[in-house]
Amino acid sequence: MSIGEMQACLARLYVDEPFRRLLHIEPEKALEEYGLTPDESAALQGIDRKMLEYFAASLRNKRKKRIQRAFPMTFKLDRVKIERYYRRYYQLHTARPHQLPHQDVMEFGAFMEESFAQADDLPPYAADLARYERLYYGAAFASESSEASGASPQGNGATEERAGRMDARPRVRNGVQVASFRYDVAAIERALEEGGNLDDLRCEPDVNYIVFRPATADSDARMMRVNAATKVVFDLCDGRRPVSEIMAQAQAILRADGLEEAIVATVDRLLALQVLILGGGTTPAVSAKRRAFGTGYSESM
Amino acid sequence: MSHSSHAVSSIPVLGSGLGYRRELKRAMFESRDAIDFVEIVADQFLSDPRQIEELEELCDVFAVIPHGVGLSIGSVTLDEEYLGAIKVVSDVTRSPYYSEHLAITRVPGIDIGHLSPIWFTEQVLQSTVDNVLRVQEVLDKPLVLENVAYLFDIPNASMKQTEFFGRLVESTGCGVLLDLTNLYTNSVNHHFDPLAFLDELPLERVVQIHLAGGYWANGVLIDGHCEPVEEGSWSLLETLAGRLRVKGSILEHDANFPAELSVLLEQVDRARRMISHRGTSLEAAQAQ
């Protein structure tokens, strides 16, 4: 009568290492959470322990492989230490039915960022690197949304759009994010890719802004570094403000006059890069604060 | 629809084919004449409408059999949402059957992440029968279930896997997808005679076979789908093809993709030759 309990217990044995250990050390304690018959309890305790561990390790490694594809540089930081964090993540975040693979990848990235931020045994840029890879993965995944891939009427021909009209209201394309990093993560990524000595890399804290853009109809997902002034313009392009207001507010924030042409040129450049699109103001614009915390991806996935 | 109308016996001969993997897409389309049919992993076509377009493109060129991994037919309850999703894929393919694994992949709150063995007991048999009947009702076609590779048995079972299969197909009319490599792998890892397994299996319900190649790790043969098919699996096909007409053979290869598809096509061709020219003593015996 308790086959559901038996299966629930089996599945937990496969994915929960402390539970497996408890079963072998103190089986009655481990199994008291489940309503099992004596036969079922005996069957669970009779499973080949070595092969059960082998199977459990294969499940853990299979999931890691999928995650590792999204975080190749993070996993290169320190194999032993990153494995330790991965195993912690694996233990704390059991894969759930209906959880899409990309959700797992994004949760892992967030976990690593938080963990690395307080880790004193990893390089100071580790959290930035994990976030960088998470945002890039998020942009690549968001490529599957219709607007991101240029399938929407607004997205088609985006390179032809211009901000010439002062009443145009540019907004950020769905799936695009801009994030600030304390370290030059692009340089760190290059160094890791080339297998260079990271100790030689000067990693001085600074402010680096990077835009993550999903793939479009005519190009792959990409990242682009932007300067602080462009970031100001970018943040003002929320689909509600017309270009005229963006110009006025950007000049106020930057405490400079005579930037009208430069600001229009910046908006045009971002339109050409398909980071912005001209759309009516119906976009649920992601606030700069939310983007900074890296949660904007959820709206486009 | 009752199971009696899900005629496994009327499933046509499909020939010898290859598991569709996106990494192989271009090469497979270029070699369409060397591939009798393809098998897709249904779960890879569930998350985006554009995957259905991809599937339709595939169906324009090949006969396509959908093969799932996430149904968890051995679980106490079926995931109706998942069932609805695979129904879409199944309908697009217009396949004569839908195949899955005789396994568990999820329980409430946990996605195991891989196929895990079921416990061969009366209770599990009954819930599996109910599940198979429900799946066949929703999909409106026969379900064909595959024997899985397993690293351990769940002890104290009340019946053998072969009896479980026999009673399951008898109660539901479903078919068997006999993965010869899984059988070979299990026989090596668990030290049993694979021919005895064939003797006990309801071979008349075998609709399709799988072949693949694995590797050794720490003294265990792993069903890795990443190497050429072992001679042990070919030998089992030789035996099987002497006993029945195998309607379809699929080569599964998921990793270590060769530079040239011909490496895989040679194995597809070998299987084709073996299942095309072998005797059908079982069918002949049944006809008498």
mmCIF file of C-alpha atoms in Angstrom, chain B residues 14-18 25-38 60-63 261 265 268-269 272:
data_model
loop_
_atom_site.group_PDB
_atom_site.id
_atom_site.type_symbol
_atom_site.label_atom_id
_atom_site.label_comp_id
_atom_site.label_asym_id
_atom_site.label_seq_id
_atom_site.Cartn_x
_atom_site.Cartn_y
_atom_site.Cartn_z
ATOM 1 C CA LEU B 14 10.460 0.380 -40.391
ATOM 2 C CA GLY B 15 13.952 -0.858 -41.197
ATOM 3 C CA SER B 16 17.202 0.422 -39.754
ATOM 4 C CA GLY B 17 17.676 3.955 -38.572
ATOM 5 C CA LEU B 18 19.492 6.394 -36.381
ATOM 6 C CA LYS B 25 21.226 17.079 -38.298
ATOM 7 C CA ARG B 26 22.986 18.290 -41.413
ATOM 8 C CA ALA B 27 24.801 15.014 -42.019
ATOM 9 C CA MET B 28 21.627 13.028 -41.487
ATOM 10 C CA PHE B 29 19.698 15.120 -43.988
ATOM 11 C CA GLU B 30 22.514 14.685 -46.483
ATOM 12 C CA SER B 31 22.428 10.923 -45.942
ATOM 13 C CA ARG B 32 18.686 10.515 -45.891
ATOM 14 C CA ASP B 33 18.781 7.605 -48.334
ATOM 15 C CA ALA B 34 20.901 5.562 -45.936
ATOM 16 C CA ILE B 35 18.524 6.010 -42.996
ATOM 17 C CA ASP B 36 15.210 4.166 -43.059
ATOM 18 C CA PHE B 37 13.720 6.053 -40.123
ATOM 19 C CA VAL B 38 14.798 8.220 -37.231
ATOM 20 C CA ASP B 60 8.965 15.892 -44.106
ATOM 21 C CA VAL B 61 12.090 13.874 -44.818
ATOM 22 C CA PHE B 62 12.042 10.875 -42.506
ATOM 23 C CA ALA B 63 9.638 8.503 -40.861
ATOM 24 C CA LEU B 261 28.514 10.096 -40.292
ATOM 25 C CA LEU B 265 25.861 4.585 -41.009
ATOM 26 C CA VAL B 268 23.041 1.191 -39.251
ATOM 27 C CA ASP B 269 23.687 -0.797 -42.402
ATOM 28 C CA ARG B 272 19.753 -3.547 -41.570
#
